[in-house]
Short mmCIF file of C-alpha atoms and ligand atoms in Angstrom, two decimals:
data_model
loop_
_atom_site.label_atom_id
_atom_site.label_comp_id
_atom_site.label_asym_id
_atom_site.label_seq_id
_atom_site.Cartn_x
_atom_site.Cartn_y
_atom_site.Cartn_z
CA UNK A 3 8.87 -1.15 -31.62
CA UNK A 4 10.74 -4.51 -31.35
CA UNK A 5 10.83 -6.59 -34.46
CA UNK A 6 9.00 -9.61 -32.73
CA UNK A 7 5.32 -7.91 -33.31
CA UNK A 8 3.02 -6.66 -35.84
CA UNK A 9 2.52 -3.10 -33.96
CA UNK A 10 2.67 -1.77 -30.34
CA UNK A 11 -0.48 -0.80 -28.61
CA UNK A 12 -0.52 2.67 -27.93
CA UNK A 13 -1.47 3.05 -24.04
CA UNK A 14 0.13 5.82 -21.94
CA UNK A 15 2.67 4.04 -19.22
CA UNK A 16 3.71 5.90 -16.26
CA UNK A 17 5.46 3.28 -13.87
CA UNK A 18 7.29 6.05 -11.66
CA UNK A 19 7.17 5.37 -7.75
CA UNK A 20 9.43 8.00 -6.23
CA UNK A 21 10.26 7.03 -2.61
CA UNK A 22 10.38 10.26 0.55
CA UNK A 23 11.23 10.09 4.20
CA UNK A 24 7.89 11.03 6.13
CA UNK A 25 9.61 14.23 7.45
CA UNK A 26 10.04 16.01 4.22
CA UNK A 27 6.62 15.27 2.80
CA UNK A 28 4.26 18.65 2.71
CA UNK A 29 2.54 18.75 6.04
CA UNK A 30 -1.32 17.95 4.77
CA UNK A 31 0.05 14.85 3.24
CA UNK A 32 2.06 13.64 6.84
CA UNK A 33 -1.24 14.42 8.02
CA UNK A 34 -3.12 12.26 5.97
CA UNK A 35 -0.40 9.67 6.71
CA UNK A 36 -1.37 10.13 10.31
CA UNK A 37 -4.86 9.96 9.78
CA UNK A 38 -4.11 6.24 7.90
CA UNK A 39 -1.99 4.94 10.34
CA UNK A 40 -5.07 6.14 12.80
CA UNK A 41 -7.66 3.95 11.29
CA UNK A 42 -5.16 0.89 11.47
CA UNK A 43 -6.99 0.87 15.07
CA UNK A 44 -10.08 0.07 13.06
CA UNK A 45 -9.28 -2.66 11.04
CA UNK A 46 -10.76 -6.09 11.76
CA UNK A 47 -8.24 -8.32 10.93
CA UNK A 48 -8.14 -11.43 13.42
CA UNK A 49 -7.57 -14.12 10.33
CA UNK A 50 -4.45 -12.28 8.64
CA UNK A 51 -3.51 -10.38 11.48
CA UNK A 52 -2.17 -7.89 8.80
CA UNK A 53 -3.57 -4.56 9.18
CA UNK A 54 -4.58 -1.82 6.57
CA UNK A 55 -5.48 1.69 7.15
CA UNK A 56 -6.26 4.06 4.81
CA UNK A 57 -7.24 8.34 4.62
CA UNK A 58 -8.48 9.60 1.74
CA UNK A 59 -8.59 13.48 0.78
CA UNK A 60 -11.28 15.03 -0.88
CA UNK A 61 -11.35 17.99 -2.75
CA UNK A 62 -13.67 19.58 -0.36
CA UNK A 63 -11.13 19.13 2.14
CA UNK A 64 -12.91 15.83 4.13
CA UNK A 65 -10.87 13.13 5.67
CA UNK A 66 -12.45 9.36 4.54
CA UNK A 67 -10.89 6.72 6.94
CA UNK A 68 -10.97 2.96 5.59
CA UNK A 69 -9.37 -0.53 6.94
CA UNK A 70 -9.61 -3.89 5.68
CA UNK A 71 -12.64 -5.78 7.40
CA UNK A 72 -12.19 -9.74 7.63
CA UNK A 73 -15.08 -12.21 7.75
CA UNK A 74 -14.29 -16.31 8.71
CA UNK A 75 -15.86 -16.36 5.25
CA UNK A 76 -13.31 -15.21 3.79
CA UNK A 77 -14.03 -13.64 0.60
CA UNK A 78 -16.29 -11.68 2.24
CA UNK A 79 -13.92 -9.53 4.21
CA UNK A 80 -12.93 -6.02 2.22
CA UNK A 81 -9.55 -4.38 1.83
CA UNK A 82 -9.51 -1.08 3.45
CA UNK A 83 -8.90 0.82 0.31
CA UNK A 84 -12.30 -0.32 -1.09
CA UNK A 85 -14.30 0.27 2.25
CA UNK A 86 -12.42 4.09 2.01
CA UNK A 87 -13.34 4.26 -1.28
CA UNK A 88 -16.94 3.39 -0.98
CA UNK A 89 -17.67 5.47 2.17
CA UNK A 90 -16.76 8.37 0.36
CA UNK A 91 -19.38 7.15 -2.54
CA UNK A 92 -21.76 7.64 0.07
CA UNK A 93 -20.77 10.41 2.12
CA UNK A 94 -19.27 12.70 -0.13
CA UNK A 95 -20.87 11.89 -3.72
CA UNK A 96 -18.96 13.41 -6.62
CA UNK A 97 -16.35 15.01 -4.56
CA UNK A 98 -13.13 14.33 -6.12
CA UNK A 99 -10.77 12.16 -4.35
CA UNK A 100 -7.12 13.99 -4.48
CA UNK A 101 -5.09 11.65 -2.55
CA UNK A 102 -5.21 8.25 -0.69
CA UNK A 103 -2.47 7.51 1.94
CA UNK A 104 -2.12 3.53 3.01
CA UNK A 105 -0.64 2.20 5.77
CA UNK A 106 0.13 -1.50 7.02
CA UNK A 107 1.18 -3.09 10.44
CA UNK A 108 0.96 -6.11 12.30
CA UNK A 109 -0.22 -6.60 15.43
CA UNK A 110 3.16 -8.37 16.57
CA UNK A 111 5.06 -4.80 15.31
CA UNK A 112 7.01 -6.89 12.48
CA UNK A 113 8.86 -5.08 10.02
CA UNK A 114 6.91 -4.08 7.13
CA UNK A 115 7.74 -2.37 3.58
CA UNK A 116 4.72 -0.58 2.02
CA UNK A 117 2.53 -2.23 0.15
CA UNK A 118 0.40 -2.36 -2.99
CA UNK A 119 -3.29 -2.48 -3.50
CA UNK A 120 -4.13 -5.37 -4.27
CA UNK A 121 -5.71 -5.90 -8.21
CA UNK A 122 -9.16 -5.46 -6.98
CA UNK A 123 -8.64 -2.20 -5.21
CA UNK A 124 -6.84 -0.88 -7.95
CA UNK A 125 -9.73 -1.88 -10.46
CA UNK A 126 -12.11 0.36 -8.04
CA UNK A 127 -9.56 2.86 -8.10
CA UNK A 128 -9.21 3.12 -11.76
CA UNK A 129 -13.32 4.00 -12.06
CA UNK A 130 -13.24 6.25 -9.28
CA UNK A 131 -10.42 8.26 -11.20
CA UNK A 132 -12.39 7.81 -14.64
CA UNK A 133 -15.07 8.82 -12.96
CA UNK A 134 -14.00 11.89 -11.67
CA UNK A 135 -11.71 12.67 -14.97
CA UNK A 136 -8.14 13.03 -12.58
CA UNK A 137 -5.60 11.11 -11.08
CA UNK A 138 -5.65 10.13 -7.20
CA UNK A 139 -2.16 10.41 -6.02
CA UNK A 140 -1.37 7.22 -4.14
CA UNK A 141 0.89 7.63 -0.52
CA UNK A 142 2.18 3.95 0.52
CA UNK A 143 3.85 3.66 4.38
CA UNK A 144 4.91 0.25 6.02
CA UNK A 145 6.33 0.32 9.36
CA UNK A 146 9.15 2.74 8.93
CA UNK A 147 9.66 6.25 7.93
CA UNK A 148 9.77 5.92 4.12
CA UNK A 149 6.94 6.51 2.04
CA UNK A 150 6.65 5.90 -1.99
CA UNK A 151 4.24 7.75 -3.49
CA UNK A 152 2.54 7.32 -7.02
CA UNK A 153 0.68 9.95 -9.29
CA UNK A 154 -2.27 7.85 -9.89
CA UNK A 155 -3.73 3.88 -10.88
CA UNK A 156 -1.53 3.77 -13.99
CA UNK A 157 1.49 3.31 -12.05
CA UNK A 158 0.03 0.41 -10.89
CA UNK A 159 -2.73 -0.39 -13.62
CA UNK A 160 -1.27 0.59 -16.92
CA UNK A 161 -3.72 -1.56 -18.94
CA UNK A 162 -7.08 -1.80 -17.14
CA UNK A 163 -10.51 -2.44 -18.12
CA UNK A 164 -12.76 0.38 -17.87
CA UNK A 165 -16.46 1.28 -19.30
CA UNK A 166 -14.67 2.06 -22.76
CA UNK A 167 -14.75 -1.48 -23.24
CA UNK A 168 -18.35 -2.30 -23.06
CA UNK A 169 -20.06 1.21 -23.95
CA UNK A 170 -22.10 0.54 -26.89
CA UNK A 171 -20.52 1.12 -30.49
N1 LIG B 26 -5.67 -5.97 2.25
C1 LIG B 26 -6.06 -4.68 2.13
O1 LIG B 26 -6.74 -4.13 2.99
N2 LIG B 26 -5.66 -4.01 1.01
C2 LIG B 26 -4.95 -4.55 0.00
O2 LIG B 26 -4.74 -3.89 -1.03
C3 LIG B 26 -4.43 -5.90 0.11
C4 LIG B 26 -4.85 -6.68 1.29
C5 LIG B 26 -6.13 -6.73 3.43
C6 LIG B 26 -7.11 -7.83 3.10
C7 LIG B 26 -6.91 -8.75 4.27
O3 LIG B 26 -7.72 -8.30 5.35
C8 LIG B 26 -5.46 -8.56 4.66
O4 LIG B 26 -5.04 -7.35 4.04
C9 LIG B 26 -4.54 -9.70 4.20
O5 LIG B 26 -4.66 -9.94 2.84
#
């Protein structure tokens, strides 16, 4: 505890992202890789021209496909993790969600590093884990062979606001 507070708040904090080349990866999870970068070919992106595919694997063993869906309105497009995410709400309800895998490209074939959900994504994320009482491990790809992966939202979400915070006393 530093001497610049009155106490620490006690939340768990798990910031780990280890980082793997696609080719040593178990085989289900280059798989699900595959199946991400395969929905990139579904993502309606003309205003950002940055494109998001996602796979998610559910307990049952299903394959969810997601990618981000743009609108010229545009807060009213979707990241691809939430459309993923949701589809399985509705296709598979209370199946568990074991893994997601995310990939990004751009139509020109720029260089890109993996990349983060976004805060919103993460927030679903976080109450589909709560939800389901266990982590969804997270696979990130960009353009090139490495991959990070993550054990669940707290790498990314360490404090978030869930349902504890408004559930009745
Ligand atoms: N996007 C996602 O699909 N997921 C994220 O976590 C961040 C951003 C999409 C939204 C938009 O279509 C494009 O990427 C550029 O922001």
């Amino acid at each position: 505890m530093d001497g610049q507070s009155d106490f620490s708040v006690n939340i768990q904090r798990n910031c780990v992202v280890r980082g793997f080349h696609l080719e040593t990866l178990d085989r289900y999870i280059q798989e699900l890789i595959h199946e991400a970068e395969q929905a990139l070919s579904t993502a309606y992106a003309p205003y950002s021209r940055f494109f998001v595919g996602v796979a998610l694997l559910l307990e049952n063993g299903k394959v969810i496909p997601g990618s981000n869906q743009e609108n010229a309105a545009y807060p009213s497009g979707l990241c691809a993790e939430r459309t993923a995410l949701f589809a399985a709400g509705v296709q598979e309800p209370g199946v568990p969600v074991m893994a997601m895998a995310i990939v990004v490209a751009r139509s020109d074939g720029t260089e890109l590093s993996p990349a983060f959900p976004c805060g919103s994504c993460l927030q679903v994320l976080l109450e589909v884990e709560r939800r389901q009482k266990s982590p969804v491990r997270v696979y990130l790809k960009g353009t090139g062979q490495q991959v990070y992966e993550a054990d669940g939202v707290s790498v990314f979400l360490p404090f978030g606001f869930d349902s504890s915070f408004i559930t009745e006393p």
